[in-house]
């Protein structure tokens, strides 16, 4: 028969390869390979048993395997059998291919794995019914179930995920235990598969365990995630040894001849004795032969073997011996290696074993090969412990390791986990011209990492046209598009296993450069006007406009386009030709404009005494003679002048008045005057304004017209015969002012709505639209959103990335051109509503109130969470009533003013700028009624040990408790009530706060908290230690100088800052420069040797004390300096001096704080040394007590004793012993506490310590 396999690819015309046993298949007599669009098929004809094998289909980087099984015909008809794997006791799912089921012709005897047999065979494979359980939650539609398998068997775990509601393909991870990721362990014993059903949109994930071993047993976990959604499932695998009673036939296993070559084959073959016996069919039930052998004595083994037909007696005895043998305890190892270890890539790991013999030599193996000590592999031997340290672990270190001692060994497996590759530098949005080269660059955290590029969700590959090039340069990855076209516009995304980044590419038509722009013209009647411009692209056509109306060529108007030159020629200019001419290149959002001014002023001068007249002919405008000029262009007015004698011309700018004078005295406003007389400038009001004269002409020119140049210009012509005047209205038009700052009205998941106000000044021309741009806040590229002017002042921008900050700006456009951009809007982030809050529960309840608490949503998104809204409704109604006005920032709320006995349902929703989330409600309504509760203090874990703070810090301790009704809270310090001036205390129903605004040393101590309700109480204790910088060390001395070394010694500081001194910082300085350098950064001893000093220099030293707060403010400096002698000087014999035995007093044993009982003699003892013998003085609270009879002072061989006869509470205090001789002095002190006898017993009965003395 024949069989047909079909596969469907995402892209049409994709290259597909077919393989059989990892060898490529080509079309021929046996195999027929066809392709039709995105459907590909493999047909196998004349199937034989040799065709039963493993096949695979490969498309791009995807490879799917499937198996073909051939079954013999049964009764002339053999339906297709779906192959299964593993033993019968395993949970097995048939393999499925992503291809749709094959349509095999009638009569086929085989079918692809996981595909239904054709109906023509008369038999259908039973499909597994869908999982309709109600306990499935989260993303899973089918969760992996716990299973059992025997050693050597196969088992498959299946998980299904419905992707209809998911925006992104789900990602699945399989774990063993808590941390072992199985993704990198695929191989001989583990296979992970993924199948997607397009019709149902369901992903099926499989984990197949092949040839299970006993150490495969344990707890497993399956995790699936898609964007901000997550779900996990735990299951277990049990691996059983082969059970002889159920799955092992002893009689079949050991019924053999001596020609068998197995390991358990024996030499005692008595099968020939059984051959002559007649074969009898036994009707007796099967017996447990293993049970009989285990209970029988060894002398009966042969007899039992004969009775049950066991011929291989030697093999049976070996197997039986293995079953009875007990595991012996290792004699060489006291502690073996763990079964497995895991380490992150680049980190180090230490493998440790403990051996019985501390002198034994061990050998380390990696995958059976000896490991030699190197910089990466370090062997250590410490007592009975043997260590193997692996530094800078790489993927090559992922192997099996073995420690060998003699003939014994212990093994382990090391898993090297590669950290996820993150994106350090994100992609940048780009806008390029058509045909330009594009480089999208990102930077990842590790070199050589694999990244995946996508465009609009479709993966990019190196196709045949080599349109896309992928470049790696260390940690940089670059996507190169050689010649960008309009089709390349879109969102490009780069993905790693630890993150992703997206950018947008906009391709604009190539920018057109203007080599020569058109200029303003002022011509006379019957003259020729020529506007000419030159652009960079000779293929670009354009359109000429006059005052916004397209110019059509006729007999007088000629339009030419030669190469890059565009020309508009107007012959025999007429007054109606005057106007604003614009050239607009086709396909580009800019224009070139210029002004054609037509002005002819005729002055008729009559020799008679009649005043002259000014005739403004051919103005081509309204009666007010308005001339329109574009800002920045030149305004030139050419006035013909006649008259004899030559008249004086006066130009004035201002409002229309009754008369005109050069000074403008009768003008209503400010008047600017330019006067011409005999061809010379009399007055020039502006440097940009020029008045030139020639014979018969006066030319009035304004260079670079500006907005303030707009107004009414008056020309006055005077001579002795009279005068004449004319008014010219000049209007200056310009690009508009920038629009106002854009306002973001609302945001969505990938969009926003922006609004702006029109510009304050439209440039003298109506606004024809707006152009918008946006950019990421962290980027420097502005991306244009529209190329055609947008008419409205509200715009919805789309195709943005959620969670990324953006800014918007707007340009205004009129017929003159585009304005400057507006100020950027406030940064905003496209966001979507959060997911619903989780874990809503009742924390407390009373007769009129209820306390609710919940946890924040799992997915908050990139927008800031504004707060939570809580609502409730009575049971049986649908009206939800807000529990409070507005929102709350906390994840808990107390709803007050409720009616006792009501049954209410509560729900909570999270709000952000995108709106409310889906609500989460209580599982059932709650009855409003108070519940009694015992007092209990919930001391935070951080307060269960000593709390350390620096001097001047603020202490704010919040300790929660419970109890109803409200308990009484009491604070005390060292057994005494806490004073309000010492620390602030605030109590509420649920917690108490101890607040110290500015701490000092005196705040150190033990703080006790008591919570009491009637006669029931609970207590807690908090230890507070206030630390400060230490004082400087004392008595820094230079003990010796030799060679290039100096020996230093000093004493610890008197004030250690209320914490342990952790070290000293030793510094040196040359006396010439006095620049300090550190010798020891963190030195723990009180003496050191400064080495490597420079010969001929003289050094001084200083020492800082260090505790956990930091360096001491001051240092202890040496009084003397150390001079490093130069070598080569003459030897001077040392001069010996008599040894000075004098020694300053020093207490070798200090006084100890004591607590004694009143009425009993007490002694304080210490020891001191010093030469000569020091004089000893005793003080109490710094008062000399030498001559007081109550005290007796004893001294014997340096041991000093102060005896206090029958002390009372008054005798408590600080006692000081001072020893003085000629070499110095030393003091030591202690604190004596005297307790009353009856109070001492009372305190001891109540287990109260640290009782202060009464005075």
PDB file of C-alpha atoms in Angstrom, residues 969 985-994:
ATOM      1  CA  UNK A 969      -0.270  49.078  74.845  1.00  0.00           C
ATOM      2  CA  UNK A 985       4.737  56.442  70.821  1.00  0.00           C
ATOM      3  CA  UNK A 986       1.627  56.231  68.655  1.00  0.00           C
ATOM      4  CA  UNK A 987      -0.886  53.426  69.061  1.00  0.00           C
ATOM      5  CA  UNK A 988      -3.692  52.340  66.776  1.00  0.00           C
ATOM      6  CA  UNK A 989      -6.083  49.419  66.669  1.00  0.00           C
ATOM      7  CA  UNK A 990      -3.656  47.258  64.723  1.00  0.00           C
ATOM      8  CA  UNK A 991      -0.133  48.473  65.465  1.00  0.00           C
ATOM      9  CA  UNK A 992       2.072  50.614  67.646  1.00  0.00           C
ATOM     10  CA  UNK A 993       4.865  52.915  66.481  1.00  0.00           C
ATOM     11  CA  UNK A 994       7.973  53.865  68.462  1.00  0.00           C
TER      12      UNK A 994
END
